[in-house]
XYZ file of C-alpha atoms in Angstrom:
493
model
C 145.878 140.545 80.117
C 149.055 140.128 78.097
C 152.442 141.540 78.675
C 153.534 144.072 77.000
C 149.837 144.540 75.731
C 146.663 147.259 76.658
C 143.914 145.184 79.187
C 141.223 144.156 77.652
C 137.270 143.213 78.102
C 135.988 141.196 75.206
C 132.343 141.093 75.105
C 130.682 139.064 72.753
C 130.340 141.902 69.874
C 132.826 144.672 70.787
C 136.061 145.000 72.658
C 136.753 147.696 75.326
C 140.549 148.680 76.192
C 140.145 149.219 80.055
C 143.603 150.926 80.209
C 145.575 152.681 78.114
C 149.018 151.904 79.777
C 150.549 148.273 78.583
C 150.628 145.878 81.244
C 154.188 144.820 82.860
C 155.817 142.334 84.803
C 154.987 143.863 88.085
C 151.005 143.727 86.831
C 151.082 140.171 85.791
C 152.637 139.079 89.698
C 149.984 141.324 91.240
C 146.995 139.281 89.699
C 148.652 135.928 90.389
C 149.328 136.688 94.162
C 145.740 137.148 94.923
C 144.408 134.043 93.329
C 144.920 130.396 93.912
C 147.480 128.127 92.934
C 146.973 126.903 88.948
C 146.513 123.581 88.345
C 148.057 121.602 85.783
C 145.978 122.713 82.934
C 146.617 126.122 84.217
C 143.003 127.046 85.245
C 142.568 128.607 88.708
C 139.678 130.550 90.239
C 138.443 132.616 93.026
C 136.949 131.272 96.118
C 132.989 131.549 96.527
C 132.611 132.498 92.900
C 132.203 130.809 89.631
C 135.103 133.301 87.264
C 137.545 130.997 85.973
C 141.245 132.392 85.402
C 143.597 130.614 82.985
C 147.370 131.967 82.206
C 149.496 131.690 79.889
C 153.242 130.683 80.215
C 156.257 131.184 77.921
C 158.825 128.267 77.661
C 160.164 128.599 81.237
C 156.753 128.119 82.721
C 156.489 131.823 83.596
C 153.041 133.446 83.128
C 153.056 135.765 80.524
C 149.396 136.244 79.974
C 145.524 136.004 82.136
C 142.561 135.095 80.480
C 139.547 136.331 83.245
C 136.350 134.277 82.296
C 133.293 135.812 84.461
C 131.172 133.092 85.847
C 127.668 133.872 86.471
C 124.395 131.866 87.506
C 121.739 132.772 85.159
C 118.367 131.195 86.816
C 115.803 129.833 84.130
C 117.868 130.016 81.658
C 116.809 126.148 80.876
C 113.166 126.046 81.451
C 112.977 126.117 77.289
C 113.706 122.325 77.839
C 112.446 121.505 81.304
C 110.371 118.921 79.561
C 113.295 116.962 78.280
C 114.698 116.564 81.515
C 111.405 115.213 82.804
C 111.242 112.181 80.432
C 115.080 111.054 82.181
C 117.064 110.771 79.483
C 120.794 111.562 78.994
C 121.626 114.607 77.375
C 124.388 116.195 75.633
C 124.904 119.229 75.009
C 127.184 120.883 72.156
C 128.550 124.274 71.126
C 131.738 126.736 70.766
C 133.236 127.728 73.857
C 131.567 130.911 75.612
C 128.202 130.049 74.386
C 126.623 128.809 77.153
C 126.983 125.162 77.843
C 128.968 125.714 81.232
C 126.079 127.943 82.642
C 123.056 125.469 80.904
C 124.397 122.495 83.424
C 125.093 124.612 86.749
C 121.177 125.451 86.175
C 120.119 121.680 84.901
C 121.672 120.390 88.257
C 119.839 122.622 90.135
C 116.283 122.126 88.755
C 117.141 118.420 88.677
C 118.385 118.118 92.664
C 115.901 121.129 94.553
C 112.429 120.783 91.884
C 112.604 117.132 90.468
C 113.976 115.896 93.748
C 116.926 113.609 92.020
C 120.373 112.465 93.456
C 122.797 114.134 91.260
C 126.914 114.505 91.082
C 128.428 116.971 89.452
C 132.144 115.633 88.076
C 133.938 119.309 88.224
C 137.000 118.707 86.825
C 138.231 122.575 86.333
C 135.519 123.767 89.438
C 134.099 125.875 86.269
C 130.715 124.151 87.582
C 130.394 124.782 91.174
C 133.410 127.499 91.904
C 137.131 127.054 93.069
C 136.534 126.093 96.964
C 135.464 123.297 98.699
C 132.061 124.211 100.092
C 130.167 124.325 96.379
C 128.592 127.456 94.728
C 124.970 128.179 95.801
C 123.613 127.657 92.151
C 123.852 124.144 92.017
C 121.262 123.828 95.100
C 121.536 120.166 96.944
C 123.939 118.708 93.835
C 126.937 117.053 95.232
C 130.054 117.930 93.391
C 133.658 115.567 93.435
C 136.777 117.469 92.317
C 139.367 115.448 90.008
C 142.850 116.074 91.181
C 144.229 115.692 87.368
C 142.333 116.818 83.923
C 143.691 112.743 82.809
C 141.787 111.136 85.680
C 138.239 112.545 84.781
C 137.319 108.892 83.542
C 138.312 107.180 86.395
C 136.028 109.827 89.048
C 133.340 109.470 87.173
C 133.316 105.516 87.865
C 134.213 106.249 91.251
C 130.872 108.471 91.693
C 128.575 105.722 90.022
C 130.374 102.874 91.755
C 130.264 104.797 95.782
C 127.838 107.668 95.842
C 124.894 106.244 94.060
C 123.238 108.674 92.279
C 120.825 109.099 89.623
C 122.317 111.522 87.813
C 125.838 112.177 86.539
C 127.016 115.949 85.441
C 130.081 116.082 83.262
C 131.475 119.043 82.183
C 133.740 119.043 78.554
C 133.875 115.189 77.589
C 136.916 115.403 75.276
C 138.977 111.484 75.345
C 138.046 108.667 74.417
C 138.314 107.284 77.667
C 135.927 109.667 78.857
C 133.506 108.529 76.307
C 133.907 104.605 77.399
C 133.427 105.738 81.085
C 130.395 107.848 80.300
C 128.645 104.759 78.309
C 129.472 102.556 80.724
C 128.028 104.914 83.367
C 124.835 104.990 80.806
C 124.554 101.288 80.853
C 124.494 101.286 84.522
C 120.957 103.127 83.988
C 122.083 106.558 85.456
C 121.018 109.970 83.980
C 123.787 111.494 81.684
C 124.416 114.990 81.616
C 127.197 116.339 79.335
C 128.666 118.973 77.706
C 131.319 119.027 74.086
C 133.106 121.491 72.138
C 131.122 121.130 68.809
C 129.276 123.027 66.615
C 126.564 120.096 65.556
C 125.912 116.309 65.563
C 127.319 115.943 61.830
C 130.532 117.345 63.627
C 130.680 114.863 66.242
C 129.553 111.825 63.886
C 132.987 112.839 62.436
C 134.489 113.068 65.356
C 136.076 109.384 65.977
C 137.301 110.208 69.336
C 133.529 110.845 70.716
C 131.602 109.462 68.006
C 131.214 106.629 70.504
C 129.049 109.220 72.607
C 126.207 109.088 69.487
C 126.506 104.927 68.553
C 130.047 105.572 67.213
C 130.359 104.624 63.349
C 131.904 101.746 61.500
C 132.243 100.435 57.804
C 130.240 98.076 56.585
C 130.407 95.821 53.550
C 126.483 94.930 51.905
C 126.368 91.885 50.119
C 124.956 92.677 45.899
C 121.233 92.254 46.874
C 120.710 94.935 49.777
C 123.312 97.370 47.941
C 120.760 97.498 44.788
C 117.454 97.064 47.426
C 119.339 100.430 49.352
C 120.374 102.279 46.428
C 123.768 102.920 47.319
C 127.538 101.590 47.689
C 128.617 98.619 48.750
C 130.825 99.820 51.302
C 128.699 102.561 53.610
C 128.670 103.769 57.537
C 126.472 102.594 59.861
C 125.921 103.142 63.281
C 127.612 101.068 65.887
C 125.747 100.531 68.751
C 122.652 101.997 70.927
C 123.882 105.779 71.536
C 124.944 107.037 74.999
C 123.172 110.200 75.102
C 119.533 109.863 73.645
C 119.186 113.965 72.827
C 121.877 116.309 71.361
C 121.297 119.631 72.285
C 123.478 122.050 69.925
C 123.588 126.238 71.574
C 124.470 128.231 68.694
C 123.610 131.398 70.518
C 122.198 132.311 74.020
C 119.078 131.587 73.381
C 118.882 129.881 70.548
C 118.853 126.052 71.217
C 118.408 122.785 68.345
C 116.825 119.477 69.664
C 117.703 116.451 68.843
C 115.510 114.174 70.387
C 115.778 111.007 68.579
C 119.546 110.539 68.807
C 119.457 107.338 66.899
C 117.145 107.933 64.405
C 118.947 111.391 63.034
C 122.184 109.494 63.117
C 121.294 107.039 60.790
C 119.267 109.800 58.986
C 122.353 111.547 58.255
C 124.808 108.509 57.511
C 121.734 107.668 54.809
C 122.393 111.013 53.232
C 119.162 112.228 54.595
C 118.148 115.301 56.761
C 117.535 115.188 60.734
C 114.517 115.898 62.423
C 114.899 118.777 64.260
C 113.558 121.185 66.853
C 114.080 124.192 66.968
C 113.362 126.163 70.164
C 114.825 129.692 71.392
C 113.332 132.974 73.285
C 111.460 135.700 71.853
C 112.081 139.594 72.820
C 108.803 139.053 74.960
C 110.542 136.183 76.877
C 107.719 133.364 74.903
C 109.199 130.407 74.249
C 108.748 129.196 71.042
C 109.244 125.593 69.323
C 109.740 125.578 65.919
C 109.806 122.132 64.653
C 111.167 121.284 61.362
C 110.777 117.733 59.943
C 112.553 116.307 56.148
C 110.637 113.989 54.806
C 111.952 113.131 51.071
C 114.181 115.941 51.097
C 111.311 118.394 51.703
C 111.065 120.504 54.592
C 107.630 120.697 56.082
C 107.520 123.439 58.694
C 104.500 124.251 61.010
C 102.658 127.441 61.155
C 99.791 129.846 61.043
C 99.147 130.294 57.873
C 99.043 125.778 57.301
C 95.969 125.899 60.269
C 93.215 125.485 57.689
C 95.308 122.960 55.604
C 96.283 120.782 58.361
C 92.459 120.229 59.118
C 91.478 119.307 55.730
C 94.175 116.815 55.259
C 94.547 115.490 59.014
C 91.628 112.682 58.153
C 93.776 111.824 55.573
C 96.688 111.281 57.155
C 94.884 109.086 60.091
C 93.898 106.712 57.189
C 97.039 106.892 55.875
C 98.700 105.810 59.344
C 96.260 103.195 59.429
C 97.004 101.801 56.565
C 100.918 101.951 56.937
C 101.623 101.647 60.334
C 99.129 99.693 61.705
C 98.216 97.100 58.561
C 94.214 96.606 59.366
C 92.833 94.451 56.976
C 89.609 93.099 57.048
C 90.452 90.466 53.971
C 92.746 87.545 53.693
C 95.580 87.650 50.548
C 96.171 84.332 49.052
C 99.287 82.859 47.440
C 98.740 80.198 44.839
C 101.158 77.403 44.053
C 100.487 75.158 41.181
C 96.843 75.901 41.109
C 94.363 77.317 38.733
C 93.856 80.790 39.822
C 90.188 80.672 37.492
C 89.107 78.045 39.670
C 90.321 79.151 43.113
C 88.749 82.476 42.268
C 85.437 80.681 41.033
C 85.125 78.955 44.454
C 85.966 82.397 46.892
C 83.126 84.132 44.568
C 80.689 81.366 44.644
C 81.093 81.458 48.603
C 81.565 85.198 49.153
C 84.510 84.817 51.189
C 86.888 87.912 51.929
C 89.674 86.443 50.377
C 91.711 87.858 48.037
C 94.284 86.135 45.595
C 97.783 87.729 45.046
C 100.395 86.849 42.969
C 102.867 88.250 45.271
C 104.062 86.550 48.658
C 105.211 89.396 50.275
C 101.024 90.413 50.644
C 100.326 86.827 51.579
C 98.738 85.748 54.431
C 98.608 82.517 53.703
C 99.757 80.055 50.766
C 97.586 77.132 48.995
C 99.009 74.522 46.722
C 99.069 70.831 45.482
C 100.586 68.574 48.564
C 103.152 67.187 45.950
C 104.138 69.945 44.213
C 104.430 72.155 47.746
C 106.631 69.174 48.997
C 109.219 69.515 46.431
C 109.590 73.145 46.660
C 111.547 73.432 49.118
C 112.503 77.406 48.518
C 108.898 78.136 49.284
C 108.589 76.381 52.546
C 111.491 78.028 53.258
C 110.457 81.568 52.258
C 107.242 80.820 54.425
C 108.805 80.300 57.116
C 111.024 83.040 57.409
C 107.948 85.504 57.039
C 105.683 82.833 59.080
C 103.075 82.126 56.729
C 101.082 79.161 57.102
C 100.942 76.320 53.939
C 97.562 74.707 53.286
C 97.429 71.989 50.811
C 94.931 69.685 49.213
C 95.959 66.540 47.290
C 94.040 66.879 44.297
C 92.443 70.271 42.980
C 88.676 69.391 42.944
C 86.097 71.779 44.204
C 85.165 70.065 47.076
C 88.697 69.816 48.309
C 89.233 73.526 47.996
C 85.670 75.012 49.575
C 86.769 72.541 52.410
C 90.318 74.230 52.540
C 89.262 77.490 52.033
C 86.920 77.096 55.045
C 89.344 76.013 57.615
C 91.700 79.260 55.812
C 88.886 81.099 57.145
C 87.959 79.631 60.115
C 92.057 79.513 61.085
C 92.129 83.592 60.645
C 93.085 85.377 63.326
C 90.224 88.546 63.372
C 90.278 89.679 66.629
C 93.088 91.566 64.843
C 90.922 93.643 63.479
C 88.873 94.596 66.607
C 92.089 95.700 68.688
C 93.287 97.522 65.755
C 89.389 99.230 65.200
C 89.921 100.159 69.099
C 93.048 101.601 67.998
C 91.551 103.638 64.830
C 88.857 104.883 67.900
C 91.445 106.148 70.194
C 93.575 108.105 67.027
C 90.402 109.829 66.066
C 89.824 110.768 69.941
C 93.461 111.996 69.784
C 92.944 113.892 66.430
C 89.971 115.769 67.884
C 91.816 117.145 71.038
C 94.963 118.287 68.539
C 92.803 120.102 65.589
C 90.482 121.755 68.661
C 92.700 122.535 71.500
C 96.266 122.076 70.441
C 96.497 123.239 67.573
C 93.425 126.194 67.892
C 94.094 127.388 71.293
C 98.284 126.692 71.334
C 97.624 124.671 74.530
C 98.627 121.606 75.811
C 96.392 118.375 76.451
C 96.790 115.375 78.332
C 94.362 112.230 76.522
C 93.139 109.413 77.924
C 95.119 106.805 79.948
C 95.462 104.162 76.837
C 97.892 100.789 77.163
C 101.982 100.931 75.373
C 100.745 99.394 72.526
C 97.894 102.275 71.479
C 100.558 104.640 72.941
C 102.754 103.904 70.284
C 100.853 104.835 67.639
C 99.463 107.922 69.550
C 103.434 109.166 69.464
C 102.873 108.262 64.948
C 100.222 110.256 64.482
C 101.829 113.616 66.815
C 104.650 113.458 64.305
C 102.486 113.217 61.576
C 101.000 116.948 62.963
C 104.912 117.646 63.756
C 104.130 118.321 67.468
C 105.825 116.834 70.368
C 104.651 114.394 72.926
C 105.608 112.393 76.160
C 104.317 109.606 77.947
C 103.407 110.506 82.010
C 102.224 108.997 84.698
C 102.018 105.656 85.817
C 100.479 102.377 84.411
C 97.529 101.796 84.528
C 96.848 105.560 84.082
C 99.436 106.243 81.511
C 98.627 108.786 79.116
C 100.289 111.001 76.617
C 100.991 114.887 76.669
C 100.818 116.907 73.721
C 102.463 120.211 73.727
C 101.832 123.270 71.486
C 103.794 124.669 69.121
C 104.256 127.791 67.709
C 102.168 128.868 64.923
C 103.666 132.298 64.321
């Protein structure tokens, strides 16, 4: 409502003029008698609903014009990422105003205080969360909300609810200073649940955003020295990220239903100050109501997208890639790599033949396992001891290079070899294969999720490689000794 201007109601693709006659003075006072008193940032609301009314004044603090914002409680409009707020991480949430974000949180306190049984405060700094009235709005079940007198003290409530009401989760509605950013990281230090909300359209807008880049790691310039500019590729002078992000999954709304995960804050920050693409999700709600997860992963600037039509593909290649994880990820190695310094590399290689050892010679140290040279020559290279012990391989040296000296030597190399390395990582290659089975047979083939084996963090780990290698999305649940990991389907339409 403006004066001097025709009502209207502004839907999201089409205006409707609900009067023809231009609204007056005498219209404008009617409206503001029957609502409450505006606050400072002139926002006001009506008791025992969620509509939020905001005016606005001409130079003599007169109201002049009412913006009416209906407030509704859409149930279930979050269950497309129920999952993510069963791991317990913070979570922020970004878009344009009207899209959604105010309505996501009023339902993600709810499920998190009545189903997953968590303490949660909501910090309502407008009431746009919970409704304009003391007794909160029934949508945001057992939540507890705390009011904030003044828009500038939002920072200073939310340290008050960590510091007196100890919950486990912390709603924030519209983080927009940057002292609102410090409180909320040092809230997220505290180990509390984040939940927040910002106007922007996607994480490459808040990276530039200096006033809440802090929110994502916050970004600084950094000066590489002439070796690691040429080993990167790039600049001397690049960003990097700061610190450990605050919130460890962006959402970004871009329409109703239409929702973009990031899950691995940290990773898709640095992705993107490398020049690189993010790893995304995409996940939004067909006309049948199905949810559907679209996951899109770069790798070398090309887009490798999930579906149907790759079913057969993915099979043929999915031993492959297990190897290939094996072999990267997981370094098994059944032989030893030898670095020779001032020694005959026909001899060495005479005696590891003669004796069938699994040794192999390298001329590279960055392969080595271990390093075997003259004792006098090894003394005076200092650069190499040095080297060796920065990437902890172990020196053996002889004094003079006969052949009895180096079979002796190349025994105790042998007999000095750590190989129970290679059982725990053959237990490893069991439990991938295991894993590879249930995905190609049930996850993939029937589109239905699968819980494996209760496995220790360390086989866990590589459990969570190999999913992204299929570009499907898994948690760890339950409880050690019995935790496990859950795969979920994706879409393959």
């Amino acid at each position: 409502m403006d004066l001097g201007k025709k009502p209207e109601a502004r839907f999201s693709d089409h205006v409707y003029y609900i009067s023809n006659k231009n609204i007056n003075w005498q219209d404008i006072n009617y409206c503001i008698r029957r609502l409450g008193k505006f606050n400072v940032d002139n926002r006001t609301g009506i008791k025992n609903t969620l509509h939020r009314i905001s005016s606005i004044n001409n130079r003599e603090g007169q109201v002049v014009g009412l913006t009416y914002r209906v407030g509704r409680a859409v149930l279930g409009n979050i269950n497309i990422i129920r999952d993510l707020l069963e791991i317990g991480h913070s979570i922020l949430i970004l878009g344009k105003p009207g899209v959604g974000k105010t309505t996501a949180i009023r339902e993600i306190a709810r499920i998190l205080a009545d189903e997953i049984g968590k303490r949660v405060i909501i910090i309502d700094t407008s009431n746009e969360i919970a409704g304009d009235s003391d007794i909160g709005h029934f949508s945001i079940g057992r939540a507890r909300r705390m009011q904030v007198k003044h828009p500038q003290l939002q920072h200073q409530v939310m340290i008050e609810a960590i510091e007196n009401h100890m919950p486990e989760v912390i709603i924030i509605d519209e983080i927009s200073t940057e002292l609102e950013a410090i409180a909320a990281r040092t809230i997220a230090e505290r180990g509390v649940q984040l939940i927040g909300t910002a106007h922007g359209n996607s994480l490459e807008n808040l990276i530039r955003n200096f006033t809440l880049s802090d929110l994502i790691g916050g970004i600084q310039y950094v000066t590489l020295g002439d070796e690691e500019a040429r080993k990167r590729g790039t600049q001397k002078s690049i960003l990097e990220r700061k610190s450990f992000p605050t919130f460890n999954i962006v959402i970004e709304i871009h329409q109703l239903y239409s929702w973009r995960i990031h899950q691995d804050v940290e990773q898709n920050v640095d992705r993107i100050l490398q020049g690189s693409r993010p790893i995304l999700q995409d996940r939004f709600i067909s006309l049948d109501n199905k949810h559907i997860i679209k996951y899109s992963q770069y790798n070398n600037n090309e887009i490798i997208n999930s579906n149907k039509s790759k079913l057969h593909s993915i099979k043929e290649h999915s031993n492959h890639l297990l190897h290939e994880l094996v072999n990267k990820n997981m370094n098994i190695n059944h032989k030893i790599y030898l670095y020779l310094h001032s020694l005959s590399y026909k001899e060495t290689q005479s005696c590891i033949d003669n004796m069938q050892l699994p040794i192999i010679l390298t001329k590279s140290l960055d392969n080595a396992n271990a390093i075997l040279g003259l004792r006098i020559q090894t003394k005076n290279t200092p650069k190499l001891r040095e080297i060796a012990k920065n990437k902890k391989i172990p020196i053996y040296v002889i004094s003079n290079e006969t052949i009895p000296q180096l079979i002796k030597v190349l025994k105790n190399i042998i007999n000095s070899y750590d190989f129970k390395k290679v059982y725990k990582n053959t237990h490893i290659f069991d439990s991938l294969k295991e894993m590879r089975m249930a995905i190609l047979n049930i996850v993939l083939s029937k589109n239905q999720t699968v819980e494996l084996l209760p496995r220790i963090a360390y086989i866990r780990k590589y459990q969570h490689i190999l999913a992204g290698y299929f570009n499907l999305y898994a948690i760890s649940v339950g409880k050690e000794p019995f935790r496990r990991l859950r795969i979920y389907p994706r879409s393959l339409a």
